[in-house]
Amino acid sequence: MEGDLMVLGVWASPFVRRVQMVLDLKGIEYEYREDNDLMNKSPLLLKLNPVHKKVPVLVHHGKPIPESQVIIEYIDEKWTDKPILPLDPYDRAMARFWATYIDEKCLPAFWKAAWVSPPGEEREKACEEAYEVFGKLEAHLKEGDKKFFGGDDIGYVDIVANFLLYWFVLIGEEVTGVRILTEERFPALWECLENFKGSPIAARHLPDKDKLLSFYKSRLAATSSS
Amino acid sequence: MEGDLMVLGVWASPFVRRVQMVLDLKGIEYEYREDNDLMNKSPLLLKLNPVHKKVPVLVHHGKPIPESQVIIEYIDEKWTDKPILPLDPYDRAMARFWATYIDEKCLPAFWKAAWVSPPGEEREKACEEAYEVFGKLEAHLKEGDKKFFGGDDIGYVDIVANFLLYWFVLIGEEVTGVRILTEERFPALWECLENFKGSPIAARHLPDKDKLLSFYKSRLAATSSS
């Protein structure tokens, strides 16, 4: 046990899984606490992350750290063995650039197209925007011509990106029926995701497909009826 | 001259000024190129930042790095003297947390309230949302009870935050007339901004008020008439 280390999370969150995967990759032991009542934020969550009121939160020696990307950088700086971010400053900058792009551009574009927009013209427009956003990621990956975003091994951008891609494909294919990420449209992204899914470390952290689907289907039903 | 180092920027951008201030604080010499035709993106900008097509871009030994926060971390890792981010991993995590909060929460909230929303109920609602967002920053600053976000000296969060605050106050007070950031409402933020403005390093990088005002007034006029 690496001192007093706890992750507050929700099993269905790709952001929480990022943190768990990084701790696993580094071989760091920790306590995990499930905080899965998304409708009523727990007093513990409100205390640990009063600004965003979101999981994951990492608590180390009593000090809370929210936001998955911030947490991963913290872990990588505190436990320097088996680095998650590249070591070279330029490569680190590029990793941060794409990780931010994924959370700030890809995520909202996907959500808008597949979840929020009503069918018809509005959804079509949102899909076009999403294709453009994901197209830049595809082009970047193609240019590198590597097995993973991080090169030959899973790295920071894979951890940030591939969890989301896994969720997106599932939600798009089987929950909302809006298929944005397909093998035909984004072959390089698709291959990278397949490589990721096939790795032992990812397999340990990708949640069960059926369980995840029923979780999101019930959320969609709740959204539609509210 | 620290090798082949160039900043592509626009004089009126707080994001560009962040980078210039960091280079100044560290005493790093660089070439500055103005790229101020915001309507027609220059071929150089499109080449250096094809993803976002935005300044600033730092070019070091021919390699482009976009996005001000990514650039600052790069500079701080490449030239480790006079660190901009705190050295302790927890303090670094908190600095990254608040820097992200400012760009991802405060900036859109301000923009929506002061620039985008039409007067009336919609703007009032946007202002209430902005008060809430800035209120969390105010509470954080009050809790620390320090001269700057970074403590007794200007640090990473000050560089990220205070340029924006300076712009926001100017735009709110004198361009759109929507005053969100006032001394009465956010005394701790206000004091921190005043301390920042009074520092020699900030004074060297805050652009001339009248020039900045006429730049944004003409942009507002262009927006209104389009």
GROMACS .gro file of C-alpha atoms in nm:
model
  452
    1MET     CA    1   0.000   0.000   0.000
    2GLU     CA    2   0.152   0.331  -0.115
    3GLY     CA    3   0.040   0.531   0.186
    4ASP     CA    4  -0.307   0.662   0.222
    5LEU     CA    5  -0.445   0.647  -0.134
    6MET     CA    6  -0.809   0.630  -0.239
    7VAL     CA    7  -1.005   0.665  -0.562
    8LEU     CA    8  -1.365   0.778  -0.542
    9GLY     CA    9  -1.536   0.663  -0.860
   10VAL     CA   10  -1.831   0.526  -1.053
   11TRP     CA   11  -1.779   0.192  -1.228
   12ALA     CA   12  -1.941   0.312  -1.556
   13SER     CA   13  -1.722   0.622  -1.596
   14PRO     CA   14  -1.443   0.616  -1.856
   15PHE     CA   15  -1.277   0.899  -1.663
   16VAL     CA   16  -1.257   0.690  -1.348
   17ARG     CA   17  -1.125   0.393  -1.547
   18ARG     CA   18  -0.843   0.608  -1.682
   19VAL     CA   19  -0.716   0.665  -1.330
   20GLN     CA   20  -0.755   0.300  -1.230
   21MET     CA   21  -0.565   0.189  -1.537
   22VAL     CA   22  -0.275   0.426  -1.467
   23LEU     CA   23  -0.250   0.303  -1.107
   24ASP     CA   24  -0.256  -0.054  -1.235
   25LEU     CA   25   0.013   0.015  -1.500
   26LYS     CA   26   0.235   0.156  -1.230
   27GLY     CA   27   0.159  -0.120  -0.984
   28ILE     CA   28   0.029   0.117  -0.717
   29GLU     CA   29  -0.216  -0.020  -0.463
   30TYR     CA   30  -0.512   0.190  -0.355
   31GLU     CA   31  -0.853   0.175  -0.198
   32TYR     CA   32  -1.150   0.211  -0.435
   33ARG     CA   33  -1.481   0.356  -0.322
   34GLU     CA   34  -1.786   0.338  -0.545
   35ASP     CA   35  -2.000   0.651  -0.545
   36ASN     CA   36  -2.267   0.556  -0.793
   37ASP     CA   37  -2.573   0.757  -0.705
   38LEU     CA   38  -2.540   1.004  -0.992
   39MET     CA   39  -2.867   1.175  -0.914
   40ASN     CA   40  -2.789   1.253  -0.551
   41LYS     CA   41  -2.429   1.359  -0.505
   42SER     CA   42  -2.289   1.202  -0.190
   43PRO     CA   43  -2.169   1.423   0.097
   44LEU     CA   44  -1.821   1.272   0.047
   45LEU     CA   45  -1.812   1.374  -0.321
   46LEU     CA   46  -1.938   1.725  -0.241
   47LYS     CA   47  -1.667   1.759   0.021
   48LEU     CA   48  -1.386   1.625  -0.199
   49ASN     CA   49  -1.481   1.802  -0.523
   50PRO     CA   50  -1.701   2.101  -0.439
   51VAL     CA   51  -1.615   2.278  -0.766
   52HIS     CA   52  -1.720   2.017  -1.025
   53LYS     CA   53  -1.900   1.763  -0.802
   54LYS     CA   54  -1.773   1.486  -1.028
   55VAL     CA   55  -1.575   1.165  -1.001
   56PRO     CA   56  -1.299   1.060  -1.021
   57VAL     CA   57  -1.136   1.213  -0.717
   58LEU     CA   58  -0.801   1.084  -0.599
   59VAL     CA   59  -0.730   1.133  -0.229
   60HIS     CA   60  -0.367   1.108  -0.127
   61HIS     CA   61  -0.274   1.155   0.240
   62GLY     CA   62  -0.607   1.329   0.290
   63LYS     CA   63  -0.565   1.574   0.001
   64PRO     CA   64  -0.823   1.551  -0.278
   65ILE     CA   65  -0.733   1.588  -0.647
   66PRO     CA   66  -1.016   1.599  -0.903
   67GLU     CA   67  -1.022   1.575  -1.284
   68SER     CA   68  -0.882   1.264  -1.452
   69GLN     CA   69  -0.610   1.436  -1.657
   70VAL     CA   70  -0.489   1.633  -1.356
   71ILE     CA   71  -0.490   1.314  -1.149
   72ILE     CA   72  -0.289   1.120  -1.407
   73GLU     CA   73  -0.022   1.391  -1.424
   74TYR     CA   74  -0.010   1.392  -1.042
   75ILE     CA   75   0.035   1.015  -1.023
   76ASP     CA   76   0.302   1.027  -1.293
   77GLU     CA   77   0.495   1.297  -1.106
   78LYS     CA   78   0.459   1.140  -0.763
   79TRP     CA   79   0.545   0.783  -0.871
   80THR     CA   80   0.801   0.832  -1.146
   81ASP     CA   81   0.862   0.462  -1.223
   82LYS     CA   82   0.697   0.332  -1.542
   83PRO     CA   83   0.613   0.676  -1.681
   84ILE     CA   84   0.274   0.728  -1.845
   85LEU     CA   85   0.354   1.055  -2.019
   86PRO     CA   86   0.648   1.059  -2.262
   87LEU     CA   87   0.974   1.186  -2.111
   88ASP     CA   88   1.078   1.425  -2.389
   89PRO     CA   89   0.927   1.776  -2.341
   90TYR     CA   90   0.807   1.804  -2.702
   91ASP     CA   91   0.644   1.461  -2.692
   92ARG     CA   92   0.486   1.552  -2.358
   93ALA     CA   93   0.348   1.871  -2.513
   94MET     CA   94   0.199   1.676  -2.802
   95ALA     CA   95   0.048   1.419  -2.564
   96ARG     CA   96  -0.113   1.699  -2.360
   97PHE     CA   97  -0.233   1.867  -2.678
   98TRP     CA   98  -0.415   1.556  -2.802
   99ALA     CA   99  -0.545   1.456  -2.461
  100THR     CA  100  -0.702   1.801  -2.428
  101TYR     CA  101  -0.834   1.781  -2.784
  102ILE     CA  102  -1.010   1.455  -2.704
  103ASP     CA  103  -1.180   1.583  -2.391
  104GLU     CA  104  -1.255   1.934  -2.514
  105LYS     CA  105  -1.344   1.870  -2.878
  106CYS     CA  106  -1.419   1.502  -2.944
  107LEU     CA  107  -1.628   1.442  -2.635
  108PRO     CA  108  -1.872   1.734  -2.677
  109ALA     CA  109  -1.896   1.674  -3.055
  110PHE     CA  110  -1.985   1.309  -3.001
  111TRP     CA  111  -2.230   1.387  -2.724
  112LYS     CA  112  -2.406   1.652  -2.926
  113ALA     CA  113  -2.439   1.427  -3.232
  114ALA     CA  114  -2.527   1.099  -3.066
  115TRP     CA  115  -2.712   1.201  -2.754
  116VAL     CA  116  -2.844   1.556  -2.749
  117SER     CA  117  -2.950   1.644  -3.105
  118PRO     CA  118  -3.299   1.541  -3.213
  119PRO     CA  119  -3.318   1.326  -3.529
  120GLY     CA  120  -3.333   1.516  -3.856
  121GLU     CA  121  -3.145   1.817  -3.985
  122GLU     CA  122  -3.002   1.917  -3.647
  123ARG     CA  123  -2.856   1.572  -3.587
  124GLU     CA  124  -2.716   1.554  -3.940
  125LYS     CA  125  -2.537   1.884  -3.888
  126ALA     CA  126  -2.403   1.768  -3.553
  127CYS     CA  127  -2.279   1.445  -3.715
  128GLU     CA  128  -2.097   1.639  -3.985
  129GLU     CA  129  -1.927   1.848  -3.717
  130ALA     CA  130  -1.832   1.533  -3.528
  131TYR     CA  131  -1.683   1.375  -3.843
  132GLU     CA  132  -1.466   1.681  -3.887
  133VAL     CA  133  -1.349   1.677  -3.525
  134PHE     CA  134  -1.270   1.304  -3.525
  135GLY     CA  135  -1.118   1.337  -3.872
  136LYS     CA  136  -0.833   1.545  -3.727
  137LEU     CA  137  -0.760   1.274  -3.472
  138GLU     CA  138  -0.771   1.014  -3.750
  139ALA     CA  139  -0.529   1.217  -3.963
  140HIS     CA  140  -0.289   1.253  -3.671
  141LEU     CA  141  -0.295   0.881  -3.599
  142LYS     CA  142  -0.251   0.791  -3.966
  143GLU     CA  143   0.048   1.023  -3.993
  144GLY     CA  144   0.218   0.848  -3.701
  145ASP     CA  145   0.139   0.503  -3.845
  146LYS     CA  146   0.170   0.339  -3.504
  147LYS     CA  147  -0.011   0.066  -3.318
  148PHE     CA  148  -0.116   0.306  -3.041
  149PHE     CA  149  -0.135   0.683  -2.999
  150GLY     CA  150   0.171   0.646  -2.780
  151GLY     CA  151   0.366   0.451  -3.046
  152ASP     CA  152   0.430   0.080  -2.993
  153ASP     CA  153   0.305   0.084  -2.636
  154ILE     CA  154  -0.001   0.218  -2.461
  155GLY     CA  155   0.062   0.572  -2.339
  156TYR     CA  156  -0.113   0.877  -2.199
  157VAL     CA  157  -0.320   0.959  -2.509
  158ASP     CA  158  -0.436   0.598  -2.542
  159ILE     CA  159  -0.558   0.598  -2.187
  160VAL     CA  160  -0.743   0.924  -2.242
  161ALA     CA  161  -0.870   0.843  -2.591
  162ASN     CA  162  -0.948   0.477  -2.605
  163PHE     CA  163  -1.174   0.455  -2.308
  164LEU     CA  164  -1.385   0.725  -2.465
  165LEU     CA  165  -1.377   0.558  -2.807
  166TYR     CA  166  -1.489   0.228  -2.651
  167TRP     CA  167  -1.779   0.405  -2.479
  168PHE     CA  168  -1.865   0.603  -2.792
  169VAL     CA  169  -1.881   0.298  -3.016
  170LEU     CA  170  -2.104   0.114  -2.767
  171ILE     CA  171  -2.334   0.408  -2.710
  172GLY     CA  172  -2.349   0.497  -3.078
  173GLU     CA  173  -2.408   0.143  -3.198
  174GLU     CA  174  -2.637   0.009  -2.936
  175VAL     CA  175  -2.792   0.284  -2.727
  176THR     CA  176  -2.875   0.581  -2.949
  177GLY     CA  177  -2.816   0.419  -3.289
  178VAL     CA  178  -2.605   0.711  -3.411
  179ARG     CA  179  -2.291   0.551  -3.552
  180ILE     CA  180  -2.021   0.810  -3.582
  181LEU     CA  181  -1.712   0.601  -3.521
  182THR     CA  182  -1.703   0.322  -3.777
  183GLU     CA  183  -1.417   0.118  -3.920
  184GLU     CA  184  -1.495   0.244  -4.272
  185ARG     CA  185  -1.490   0.611  -4.178
  186PHE     CA  186  -1.201   0.610  -3.931
  187PRO     CA  187  -0.984   0.305  -4.004
  188ALA     CA  188  -0.677   0.424  -3.811
  189LEU     CA  189  -0.879   0.513  -3.500
  190TRP     CA  190  -1.061   0.182  -3.526
  191GLU     CA  191  -0.742  -0.020  -3.549
  192CYS     CA  192  -0.591   0.166  -3.255
  193LEU     CA  193  -0.904   0.095  -3.050
  194GLU     CA  194  -0.893  -0.274  -3.146
  195ASN     CA  195  -0.527  -0.293  -3.042
  196PHE     CA  196  -0.615  -0.124  -2.716
  197LYS     CA  197  -0.907  -0.358  -2.646
  198GLY     CA  198  -0.683  -0.656  -2.718
  199SER     CA  199  -0.419  -0.555  -2.462
  200PRO     CA  200  -0.422  -0.735  -2.125
  201ILE     CA  201  -0.417  -0.412  -1.927
  202ALA     CA  202  -0.717  -0.263  -2.110
  203ALA     CA  203  -0.908  -0.591  -2.087
  204ARG     CA  204  -0.874  -0.569  -1.709
  205HIS     CA  205  -1.034  -0.224  -1.704
  206LEU     CA  206  -1.296  -0.217  -1.978
  207PRO     CA  207  -1.626  -0.275  -1.802
  208ASP     CA  208  -1.863  -0.551  -1.907
  209LYS     CA  209  -2.039  -0.454  -2.229
  210ASP     CA  210  -2.390  -0.567  -2.135
  211LYS     CA  211  -2.378  -0.406  -1.794
  212LEU     CA  212  -2.254  -0.080  -1.948
  213LEU     CA  213  -2.523  -0.088  -2.215
  214SER     CA  214  -2.806  -0.132  -1.970
  215PHE     CA  215  -2.661   0.151  -1.758
  216TYR     CA  216  -2.665   0.394  -2.052
  217LYS     CA  217  -2.999   0.272  -2.184
  218SER     CA  218  -3.160   0.349  -1.852
  219ARG     CA  219  -2.994   0.693  -1.853
  220LEU     CA  220  -3.125   0.760  -2.203
  221ALA     CA  221  -3.473   0.653  -2.096
  222ALA     CA  222  -3.451   0.888  -1.795
  223THR     CA  223  -3.335   1.175  -2.021
  224SER     CA  224  -3.611   1.115  -2.274
  225SER     CA  225  -3.885   1.103  -2.016
  226SER     CA  226  -3.775   1.407  -1.816
  227MET     CA  227   1.917   3.363  -2.822
  228GLU     CA  228   1.806   3.021  -2.698
  229GLY     CA  229   1.829   2.843  -3.030
  230ASP     CA  230   1.564   2.873  -3.292
  231LEU     CA  231   1.261   3.000  -3.097
  232MET     CA  232   0.963   3.188  -3.238
  233VAL     CA  233   0.620   3.293  -3.114
  234LEU     CA  234   0.346   3.345  -3.369
  235GLY     CA  235   0.087   3.571  -3.211
  236VAL     CA  236  -0.167   3.851  -3.221
  237TRP     CA  237  -0.097   4.152  -2.999
  238ALA     CA  238  -0.455   4.168  -2.865
  239SER     CA  239  -0.469   3.807  -2.749
  240PRO     CA  240  -0.442   3.733  -2.376
  241PHE     CA  241  -0.336   3.379  -2.467
  242VAL     CA  242  -0.038   3.505  -2.665
  243ARG     CA  243   0.055   3.743  -2.384
  244ARG     CA  244   0.065   3.452  -2.140
  245VAL     CA  245   0.339   3.290  -2.344
  246GLN     CA  246   0.533   3.614  -2.385
  247MET     CA  247   0.518   3.681  -2.013
  248VAL     CA  248   0.650   3.335  -1.929
  249LEU     CA  249   0.940   3.375  -2.172
  250ASP     CA  250   1.013   3.715  -2.019
  251LEU     CA  251   0.998   3.580  -1.660
  252LYS     CA  252   1.250   3.316  -1.754
  253GLY     CA  253   1.470   3.554  -1.947
  254ILE     CA  254   1.446   3.358  -2.272
  255GLU     CA  255   1.499   3.546  -2.596
  256TYR     CA  256   1.278   3.470  -2.895
  257GLU     CA  257   1.154   3.605  -3.223
  258TYR     CA  258   0.799   3.738  -3.228
  259ARG     CA  259   0.586   3.735  -3.542
  260GLU     CA  260   0.254   3.918  -3.555
  261ASP     CA  261  -0.022   3.730  -3.736
  262ASN     CA  262  -0.309   3.970  -3.692
  263ASP     CA  263  -0.544   3.909  -3.981
  264LEU     CA  264  -0.806   3.724  -3.778
  265MET     CA  265  -1.047   3.702  -4.068
  266ASN     CA  266  -0.806   3.541  -4.313
  267LYS     CA  267  -0.585   3.283  -4.146
  268SER     CA  268  -0.231   3.311  -4.276
  269PRO     CA  269  -0.071   3.016  -4.458
  270LEU     CA  270   0.192   3.009  -4.183
  271LEU     CA  271  -0.071   2.973  -3.909
  272LEU     CA  272  -0.257   2.704  -4.104
  273LYS     CA  273   0.068   2.516  -4.145
  274LEU     CA  274   0.177   2.549  -3.783
  275ASN     CA  275  -0.160   2.483  -3.618
  276PRO     CA  276  -0.385   2.300  -3.866
  277VAL     CA  277  -0.604   2.158  -3.589
  278HIS     CA  278  -0.720   2.475  -3.411
  279LYS     CA  279  -0.594   2.744  -3.653
  280LYS     CA  280  -0.527   2.971  -3.356
  281VAL     CA  281  -0.241   3.166  -3.204
  282PRO     CA  282  -0.026   3.141  -3.003
  283VAL     CA  283   0.202   2.886  -3.163
  284LEU     CA  284   0.552   2.838  -3.027
  285VAL     CA  285   0.804   2.705  -3.278
  286HIS     CA  286   1.120   2.554  -3.130
  287HIS     CA  287   1.385   2.415  -3.363
  288GLY     CA  288   1.120   2.394  -3.634
  289LYS     CA  289   0.866   2.205  -3.424
  290PRO     CA  290   0.533   2.382  -3.363
  291ILE     CA  291   0.350   2.369  -3.028
  292PRO     CA  292   0.001   2.521  -3.006
  293GLU     CA  293  -0.226   2.607  -2.711
  294SER     CA  294  -0.103   2.850  -2.446
  295GLN     CA  295  -0.124   2.613  -2.148
  296VAL     CA  296   0.056   2.338  -2.338
  297ILE     CA  297   0.320   2.588  -2.448
  298ILE     CA  298   0.380   2.714  -2.093
  299GLU     CA  299   0.429   2.361  -1.960
  300TYR     CA  300   0.669   2.294  -2.248
  301ILE     CA  301   0.874   2.605  -2.175
  302ASP     CA  302   0.879   2.524  -1.804
  303GLU     CA  303   1.006   2.171  -1.873
  304LYS     CA  304   1.260   2.274  -2.136
  305TRP     CA  305   1.404   2.568  -1.943
  306THR     CA  306   1.382   2.458  -1.581
  307ASP     CA  307   1.536   2.772  -1.424
  308LYS     CA  308   1.287   3.010  -1.259
  309PRO     CA  309   0.997   2.763  -1.257
  310ILE     CA  310   0.651   2.890  -1.347
  311LEU     CA  311   0.456   2.592  -1.216
  312PRO     CA  312   0.500   2.500  -0.849
  313LEU     CA  313   0.753   2.222  -0.786
  314ASP     CA  314   0.548   2.009  -0.546
  315PRO     CA  315   0.327   1.757  -0.731
  316TYR     CA  316   0.014   1.840  -0.529
  317ASP     CA  317   0.060   2.214  -0.582
  318ARG     CA  318   0.119   2.148  -0.953
  319ALA     CA  319  -0.203   1.949  -0.968
  320MET     CA  320  -0.396   2.234  -0.805
  321ALA     CA  321  -0.238   2.489  -1.040
  322ARG     CA  322  -0.340   2.278  -1.342
  323PHE     CA  323  -0.686   2.230  -1.196
  324TRP     CA  324  -0.748   2.605  -1.161
  325ALA     CA  325  -0.583   2.696  -1.489
  326THR     CA  326  -0.816   2.452  -1.666
  327TYR     CA  327  -1.112   2.584  -1.468
  328ILE     CA  328  -1.038   2.936  -1.585
  329ASP     CA  329  -1.015   2.846  -1.953
  330GLU     CA  330  -1.290   2.586  -1.960
  331LYS     CA  331  -1.545   2.740  -1.722
  332CYS     CA  332  -1.478   3.110  -1.659
  333LEU     CA  333  -1.400   3.205  -2.018
  334PRO     CA  334  -1.714   3.058  -2.182
  335ALA     CA  335  -1.933   3.182  -1.894
  336PHE     CA  336  -1.803   3.535  -1.932
  337TRP     CA  337  -1.827   3.528  -2.309
  338LYS     CA  338  -2.184   3.402  -2.303
  339ALA     CA  339  -2.294   3.663  -2.052
  340ALA     CA  340  -2.109   3.967  -2.182
  341TRP     CA  341  -2.084   3.905  -2.554
  342VAL     CA  342  -2.323   3.648  -2.694
  343SER     CA  343  -2.649   3.672  -2.499
  344PRO     CA  344  -2.902   3.932  -2.612
  345PRO     CA  345  -3.013   4.181  -2.344
  346GLY     CA  346  -3.307   4.072  -2.132
  347GLU     CA  347  -3.393   3.745  -1.963
  348GLU     CA  348  -3.134   3.539  -2.154
  349ARG     CA  349  -2.851   3.770  -2.055
  350GLU     CA  350  -2.967   3.784  -1.693
  351LYS     CA  351  -2.961   3.407  -1.677
  352ALA     CA  352  -2.615   3.396  -1.835
  353CYS     CA  353  -2.493   3.656  -1.584
  354GLU     CA  354  -2.623   3.449  -1.292
  355GLU     CA  355  -2.437   3.148  -1.429
  356ALA     CA  356  -2.121   3.354  -1.466
  357TYR     CA  357  -2.147   3.481  -1.106
  358GLU     CA  358  -2.164   3.123  -0.989
  359VAL     CA  359  -1.863   3.017  -1.196
  360PHE     CA  360  -1.648   3.313  -1.088
  361GLY     CA  361  -1.777   3.272  -0.732
  362LYS     CA  362  -1.590   2.943  -0.702
  363LEU     CA  363  -1.267   3.111  -0.811
  364GLU     CA  364  -1.332   3.392  -0.562
  365ALA     CA  365  -1.391   3.141  -0.281
  366HIS     CA  366  -1.068   2.958  -0.366
  367LEU     CA  367  -0.869   3.280  -0.365
  368LYS     CA  368  -1.026   3.400  -0.038
  369GLU     CA  369  -0.945   3.071   0.129
  370GLY     CA  370  -0.578   3.102   0.035
  371ASP     CA  371  -0.567   3.466   0.151
  372LYS     CA  372  -0.267   3.544  -0.066
  373LYS     CA  373  -0.154   3.834  -0.277
  374PHE     CA  374  -0.159   3.623  -0.594
  375PHE     CA  375  -0.308   3.291  -0.699
  376GLY     CA  376   0.044   3.155  -0.675
  377GLY     CA  377   0.095   3.288  -0.318
  378ASP     CA  378   0.330   3.580  -0.259
  379ASP     CA  379   0.464   3.573  -0.614
  380ILE     CA  380   0.311   3.558  -0.958
  381GLY     CA  381   0.275   3.197  -1.072
  382TYR     CA  382   0.112   2.982  -1.335
  383VAL     CA  383  -0.248   3.046  -1.235
  384ASP     CA  384  -0.190   3.422  -1.223
  385ILE     CA  385  -0.052   3.419  -1.574
  386VAL     CA  386  -0.350   3.219  -1.696
  387ALA     CA  387  -0.613   3.401  -1.491
  388ASN     CA  388  -0.516   3.761  -1.469
  389PHE     CA  389  -0.472   3.832  -1.834
  390LEU     CA  390  -0.825   3.707  -1.885
  391LEU     CA  391  -0.957   3.908  -1.591
  392TYR     CA  392  -0.792   4.223  -1.727
  393TRP     CA  393  -0.955   4.164  -2.066
  394PHE     CA  394  -1.290   4.075  -1.909
  395VAL     CA  395  -1.305   4.390  -1.697
  396LEU     CA  396  -1.220   4.608  -1.997
  397ILE     CA  397  -1.467   4.438  -2.229
  398GLY     CA  398  -1.740   4.426  -1.968
  399GLU     CA  399  -1.696   4.783  -1.854
  400GLU     CA  400  -1.629   4.959  -2.177
  401VAL     CA  401  -1.723   4.750  -2.477
  402THR     CA  402  -2.042   4.558  -2.403
  403GLY     CA  403  -2.141   4.732  -2.078
  404VAL     CA  404  -2.203   4.400  -1.902
  405ARG     CA  405  -2.014   4.429  -1.574
  406ILE     CA  406  -1.968   4.086  -1.426
  407LEU     CA  407  -1.635   4.128  -1.251
  408THR     CA  408  -1.665   4.411  -1.002
  409GLU     CA  409  -1.476   4.493  -0.684
  410GLU     CA  410  -1.797   4.470  -0.480
  411ARG     CA  411  -1.896   4.128  -0.608
  412PHE     CA  412  -1.553   3.964  -0.622
  413PRO     CA  413  -1.322   4.154  -0.383
  414ALA     CA  414  -1.053   3.885  -0.363
  415LEU     CA  415  -1.033   3.842  -0.743
  416TRP     CA  416  -1.027   4.217  -0.780
  417GLU     CA  417  -0.742   4.263  -0.534
  418CYS     CA  418  -0.544   3.988  -0.700
  419LEU     CA  419  -0.593   4.152  -1.039
  420GLU     CA  420  -0.484   4.490  -0.899
  421ASN     CA  421  -0.170   4.332  -0.751
  422PHE     CA  422  -0.101   4.169  -1.084
  423LYS     CA  423  -0.152   4.492  -1.280
  424GLY     CA  424   0.082   4.670  -1.039
  425SER     CA  425   0.369   4.425  -1.092
  426PRO     CA  426   0.651   4.533  -1.325
  427ILE     CA  427   0.637   4.211  -1.529
  428ALA     CA  428   0.262   4.238  -1.591
  429ALA     CA  429   0.291   4.606  -1.676
  430ARG     CA  430   0.534   4.513  -1.951
  431HIS     CA  431   0.282   4.275  -2.107
  432LEU     CA  432  -0.061   4.428  -2.057
  433PRO     CA  433  -0.148   4.593  -2.386
  434ASP     CA  434  -0.247   4.957  -2.408
  435LYS     CA  435  -0.603   4.997  -2.281
  436ASP     CA  436  -0.728   5.235  -2.550
  437LYS     CA  437  -0.581   5.033  -2.833
  438LEU     CA  438  -0.734   4.716  -2.691
  439LEU     CA  439  -1.072   4.882  -2.648
  440SER     CA  440  -1.088   5.003  -3.004
  441PHE     CA  441  -0.987   4.655  -3.126
  442TYR     CA  442  -1.274   4.490  -2.939
  443LYS     CA  443  -1.523   4.764  -3.019
  444SER     CA  444  -1.460   4.711  -3.388
  445ARG     CA  445  -1.500   4.336  -3.343
  446LEU     CA  446  -1.830   4.390  -3.161
  447ALA     CA  447  -1.948   4.616  -3.441
  448ALA     CA  448  -1.850   4.352  -3.697
  449THR     CA  449  -2.037   4.085  -3.499
  450SER     CA  450  -2.349   4.298  -3.465
  451SER     CA  451  -2.363   4.388  -3.830
  452SER     CA  452  -2.294   4.041  -3.966
   0.00000   0.00000   0.00000
